[in-house]
């Protein structure tokens, strides 16, 4: 049935009374004690900064390229600490404490992207500007997003990155907050995307009391299989034009035009370059072949058409079990631009399988095989359960936590079908339906959005909804949605996203769209203006749990079973 979308309010939940500091920032470090932490915590520095002042990033964080300097938007006390997480590893962390009555009584932890070891300074500034005491950590190492050479250093550092650094920072950070303001936070939140989305999922799975609410976007979860899937593309496409299988960027633009011709307006009723639900697309690639369509400008050889077909396939193991779902139609040009389909070896995949899985610096990613996939699975527990894909959220549910997940359906780096698969996995593991899931876990598919809405390739859809500092100008904010759900028991029915012309706020709004929660499909209302929220409704997907042959997307094993 069709359900007309509601429009959640853009106003944040009412803040707590703004408490002032219990002691001065300058005296805080010498007064701190840590009784709740499982690990030794060492204060390094405590310093006050006025709004607009310069915070200079130094040491390992600066050397790793995590940033040079930042100017906070509020007066704050910046606390730097280290945590001894094992005999072989330690975590660097920071807590940014709004001063002068500007704290909203809440904490928010930030994430790490890719495999980096950076405090997410941009988002620390973003969430602290909203009054949160911001907590961030370096995941147990200093490093950049696509350099996984540190996987070779020590497995304790991998465990820090997977979960231990985050949990240690949560506990220590809350103790800093408690002692600075002489009161515990009323609510604790988390925000992250990509690897940060997976980190949020891991917190819900492993430490259900760490956060009252979690925003987990474009989650790079099921990490072993994601890296196998990502590493497989170069084996399918070849490395250069010298390979007859290879497609250039212009070739992929030709492919994209054919996909949009078959699956844009024909399926969703609007010719806007956005596939509202690409899982409905059953693309006929034969139209691309010069053999069948010699008059098509830029037509492809039959060998290239085979490459196109293979790129959009799932990854299975030798037993026919699904390891990772397919890239979705509509993401292919950005996948080329970001290296997935351009013949490049994917750095994270290479380093993970080279150093963490095979412990062999000479391992060649072009030789990746089923044996490597199996070895990674066998080492999952050793690596701290890096898969981050347990469907058991019973503890988080019992604790009253709220998990708000989103994923762009045009994501070229992490298939959004995997987030839909996780939704099905939680339902299957807990034996509950979507109505029961709605009480603590809501997943939103963001049409036309690329990976997290960052990196200069954000997508054609209404991708801005306050999920990071780059999207803060949107008219609605996902942080407000989460606060209203946690604090007022008002869950979001939709997430309203904004798209500015050329992603530039000063040029005005191009479109807004209310993205429906799964298992509802955002559906155009004929005769309405598709650039407005009112032009769309949410229709229930009756067969949302269907997993047999012919189901789209393919989220099951070859025999139709689900695990």
JSON list of C-alpha atoms in Angstrom, two decimals, residues 420-513:
[
{"chain": "A", "resi": 420, "resn": "UNK", "atom": "CA", "xyz": [20.14, -4.04, 3.03]},
{"chain": "A", "resi": 421, "resn": "UNK", "atom": "CA", "xyz": [21.58, -7.51, 3.55]},
{"chain": "A", "resi": 422, "resn": "UNK", "atom": "CA", "xyz": [22.52, -6.57, 7.12]},
{"chain": "A", "resi": 423, "resn": "UNK", "atom": "CA", "xyz": [18.96, -5.44, 7.78]},
{"chain": "A", "resi": 424, "resn": "UNK", "atom": "CA", "xyz": [17.76, -8.87, 6.64]},
{"chain": "A", "resi": 425, "resn": "UNK", "atom": "CA", "xyz": [20.42, -10.53, 8.77]},
{"chain": "A", "resi": 426, "resn": "UNK", "atom": "CA", "xyz": [19.29, -8.77, 11.95]},
{"chain": "A", "resi": 427, "resn": "UNK", "atom": "CA", "xyz": [15.67, -9.69, 11.19]},
{"chain": "A", "resi": 428, "resn": "UNK", "atom": "CA", "xyz": [16.68, -13.31, 10.60]},
{"chain": "A", "resi": 429, "resn": "UNK", "atom": "CA", "xyz": [18.99, -13.56, 13.62]},
{"chain": "A", "resi": 430, "resn": "UNK", "atom": "CA", "xyz": [16.44, -12.11, 16.04]},
{"chain": "A", "resi": 431, "resn": "UNK", "atom": "CA", "xyz": [13.45, -13.75, 14.35]},
{"chain": "A", "resi": 432, "resn": "UNK", "atom": "CA", "xyz": [11.47, -10.51, 14.09]},
{"chain": "A", "resi": 433, "resn": "UNK", "atom": "CA", "xyz": [9.69, -8.53, 11.39]},
{"chain": "A", "resi": 434, "resn": "UNK", "atom": "CA", "xyz": [10.13, -4.97, 10.17]},
{"chain": "A", "resi": 435, "resn": "UNK", "atom": "CA", "xyz": [7.65, -3.58, 12.70]},
{"chain": "A", "resi": 436, "resn": "UNK", "atom": "CA", "xyz": [9.71, -4.96, 15.58]},
{"chain": "A", "resi": 437, "resn": "UNK", "atom": "CA", "xyz": [12.92, -3.77, 13.91]},
{"chain": "A", "resi": 438, "resn": "UNK", "atom": "CA", "xyz": [11.47, -0.27, 13.61]},
{"chain": "A", "resi": 439, "resn": "UNK", "atom": "CA", "xyz": [11.51, 0.10, 17.39]},
{"chain": "A", "resi": 440, "resn": "UNK", "atom": "CA", "xyz": [15.33, 0.18, 17.55]},
{"chain": "A", "resi": 441, "resn": "UNK", "atom": "CA", "xyz": [16.82, -0.07, 14.04]},
{"chain": "A", "resi": 442, "resn": "UNK", "atom": "CA", "xyz": [15.92, 1.92, 10.94]},
{"chain": "A", "resi": 443, "resn": "UNK", "atom": "CA", "xyz": [17.69, 1.77, 7.60]},
{"chain": "A", "resi": 444, "resn": "UNK", "atom": "CA", "xyz": [17.34, 4.40, 4.87]},
{"chain": "A", "resi": 445, "resn": "UNK", "atom": "CA", "xyz": [18.32, 4.00, 1.22]},
{"chain": "A", "resi": 446, "resn": "UNK", "atom": "CA", "xyz": [19.50, 7.35, -0.17]},
{"chain": "A", "resi": 447, "resn": "UNK", "atom": "CA", "xyz": [18.88, 7.40, -3.92]},
{"chain": "A", "resi": 448, "resn": "UNK", "atom": "CA", "xyz": [21.55, 8.93, -6.15]},
{"chain": "A", "resi": 449, "resn": "UNK", "atom": "CA", "xyz": [24.05, 9.33, -3.32]},
{"chain": "A", "resi": 450, "resn": "UNK", "atom": "CA", "xyz": [27.64, 8.17, -3.76]},
{"chain": "A", "resi": 451, "resn": "UNK", "atom": "CA", "xyz": [29.96, 7.24, -0.89]},
{"chain": "A", "resi": 452, "resn": "UNK", "atom": "CA", "xyz": [29.04, 9.17, 2.27]},
{"chain": "A", "resi": 453, "resn": "UNK", "atom": "CA", "xyz": [28.60, 12.38, 0.26]},
{"chain": "A", "resi": 454, "resn": "UNK", "atom": "CA", "xyz": [32.27, 13.33, 0.53]},
{"chain": "A", "resi": 455, "resn": "UNK", "atom": "CA", "xyz": [35.40, 13.34, -1.58]},
{"chain": "A", "resi": 456, "resn": "UNK", "atom": "CA", "xyz": [34.12, 15.54, -4.40]},
{"chain": "A", "resi": 457, "resn": "UNK", "atom": "CA", "xyz": [31.88, 12.79, -5.81]},
{"chain": "A", "resi": 458, "resn": "UNK", "atom": "CA", "xyz": [28.66, 13.13, -3.88]},
{"chain": "A", "resi": 459, "resn": "UNK", "atom": "CA", "xyz": [26.06, 11.98, -6.39]},
{"chain": "A", "resi": 460, "resn": "UNK", "atom": "CA", "xyz": [23.08, 13.35, -8.30]},
{"chain": "A", "resi": 461, "resn": "UNK", "atom": "CA", "xyz": [20.56, 12.70, -5.54]},
{"chain": "A", "resi": 462, "resn": "UNK", "atom": "CA", "xyz": [19.45, 14.64, -2.47]},
{"chain": "A", "resi": 463, "resn": "UNK", "atom": "CA", "xyz": [22.50, 13.55, -0.51]},
{"chain": "A", "resi": 464, "resn": "UNK", "atom": "CA", "xyz": [22.84, 16.25, 2.13]},
{"chain": "A", "resi": 465, "resn": "UNK", "atom": "CA", "xyz": [21.16, 15.73, 5.50]},
{"chain": "A", "resi": 466, "resn": "UNK", "atom": "CA", "xyz": [23.74, 16.82, 8.05]},
{"chain": "A", "resi": 467, "resn": "UNK", "atom": "CA", "xyz": [25.59, 13.49, 8.11]},
{"chain": "A", "resi": 468, "resn": "UNK", "atom": "CA", "xyz": [28.93, 15.31, 8.18]},
{"chain": "A", "resi": 469, "resn": "UNK", "atom": "CA", "xyz": [30.30, 18.83, 8.12]},
{"chain": "A", "resi": 470, "resn": "UNK", "atom": "CA", "xyz": [30.15, 18.93, 4.30]},
{"chain": "A", "resi": 471, "resn": "UNK", "atom": "CA", "xyz": [26.39, 18.32, 4.49]},
{"chain": "A", "resi": 472, "resn": "UNK", "atom": "CA", "xyz": [25.64, 20.67, 7.38]},
{"chain": "A", "resi": 473, "resn": "UNK", "atom": "CA", "xyz": [23.88, 23.24, 5.19]},
{"chain": "A", "resi": 474, "resn": "UNK", "atom": "CA", "xyz": [20.96, 20.91, 4.48]},
{"chain": "A", "resi": 475, "resn": "UNK", "atom": "CA", "xyz": [17.51, 21.97, 5.67]},
{"chain": "A", "resi": 476, "resn": "UNK", "atom": "CA", "xyz": [17.14, 18.81, 7.78]},
{"chain": "A", "resi": 477, "resn": "UNK", "atom": "CA", "xyz": [19.75, 17.10, 9.94]},
{"chain": "A", "resi": 478, "resn": "UNK", "atom": "CA", "xyz": [20.15, 13.42, 10.75]},
{"chain": "A", "resi": 479, "resn": "UNK", "atom": "CA", "xyz": [21.52, 14.30, 14.20]},
{"chain": "A", "resi": 480, "resn": "UNK", "atom": "CA", "xyz": [18.20, 15.98, 14.98]},
{"chain": "A", "resi": 481, "resn": "UNK", "atom": "CA", "xyz": [16.34, 12.91, 13.72]},
{"chain": "A", "resi": 482, "resn": "UNK", "atom": "CA", "xyz": [18.36, 10.67, 16.03]},
{"chain": "A", "resi": 483, "resn": "UNK", "atom": "CA", "xyz": [17.95, 12.93, 19.06]},
{"chain": "A", "resi": 484, "resn": "UNK", "atom": "CA", "xyz": [14.19, 13.11, 18.55]},
{"chain": "A", "resi": 485, "resn": "UNK", "atom": "CA", "xyz": [14.03, 9.32, 18.33]},
{"chain": "A", "resi": 486, "resn": "UNK", "atom": "CA", "xyz": [16.18, 8.71, 21.43]},
{"chain": "A", "resi": 487, "resn": "UNK", "atom": "CA", "xyz": [14.99, 11.56, 23.62]},
{"chain": "A", "resi": 488, "resn": "UNK", "atom": "CA", "xyz": [11.38, 12.08, 22.52]},
{"chain": "A", "resi": 489, "resn": "UNK", "atom": "CA", "xyz": [10.45, 8.61, 21.22]},
{"chain": "A", "resi": 490, "resn": "UNK", "atom": "CA", "xyz": [9.71, 10.16, 17.81]},
{"chain": "A", "resi": 491, "resn": "UNK", "atom": "CA", "xyz": [11.39, 7.97, 15.19]},
{"chain": "A", "resi": 492, "resn": "UNK", "atom": "CA", "xyz": [12.01, 9.22, 11.64]},
{"chain": "A", "resi": 493, "resn": "UNK", "atom": "CA", "xyz": [9.69, 7.88, 8.95]},
{"chain": "A", "resi": 494, "resn": "UNK", "atom": "CA", "xyz": [11.84, 9.49, 6.26]},
{"chain": "A", "resi": 495, "resn": "UNK", "atom": "CA", "xyz": [15.13, 11.34, 5.99]},
{"chain": "A", "resi": 496, "resn": "UNK", "atom": "CA", "xyz": [14.73, 14.52, 3.99]},
{"chain": "A", "resi": 497, "resn": "UNK", "atom": "CA", "xyz": [17.79, 15.20, 1.86]},
{"chain": "A", "resi": 498, "resn": "UNK", "atom": "CA", "xyz": [18.79, 18.34, 0.00]},
{"chain": "A", "resi": 499, "resn": "UNK", "atom": "CA", "xyz": [20.63, 18.76, -3.30]},
{"chain": "A", "resi": 500, "resn": "UNK", "atom": "CA", "xyz": [21.99, 22.22, -4.09]},
{"chain": "A", "resi": 501, "resn": "UNK", "atom": "CA", "xyz": [22.74, 23.19, -7.66]},
{"chain": "A", "resi": 502, "resn": "UNK", "atom": "CA", "xyz": [26.26, 21.99, -8.35]},
{"chain": "A", "resi": 503, "resn": "UNK", "atom": "CA", "xyz": [26.44, 21.16, -4.63]},
{"chain": "A", "resi": 504, "resn": "UNK", "atom": "CA", "xyz": [26.85, 24.87, -3.90]},
{"chain": "A", "resi": 505, "resn": "UNK", "atom": "CA", "xyz": [24.54, 26.35, -1.28]},
{"chain": "A", "resi": 506, "resn": "UNK", "atom": "CA", "xyz": [24.67, 29.88, -2.70]},
{"chain": "A", "resi": 507, "resn": "UNK", "atom": "CA", "xyz": [23.20, 28.64, -6.00]},
{"chain": "A", "resi": 508, "resn": "UNK", "atom": "CA", "xyz": [20.02, 27.44, -4.31]},
{"chain": "A", "resi": 509, "resn": "UNK", "atom": "CA", "xyz": [18.17, 24.17, -3.86]},
{"chain": "A", "resi": 510, "resn": "UNK", "atom": "CA", "xyz": [17.89, 21.92, -6.91]},
{"chain": "A", "resi": 511, "resn": "UNK", "atom": "CA", "xyz": [15.72, 19.31, -5.24]},
{"chain": "A", "resi": 512, "resn": "UNK", "atom": "CA", "xyz": [14.69, 17.81, -1.92]},
{"chain": "A", "resi": 513, "resn": "UNK", "atom": "CA", "xyz": [13.52, 14.27, -1.36]}
]
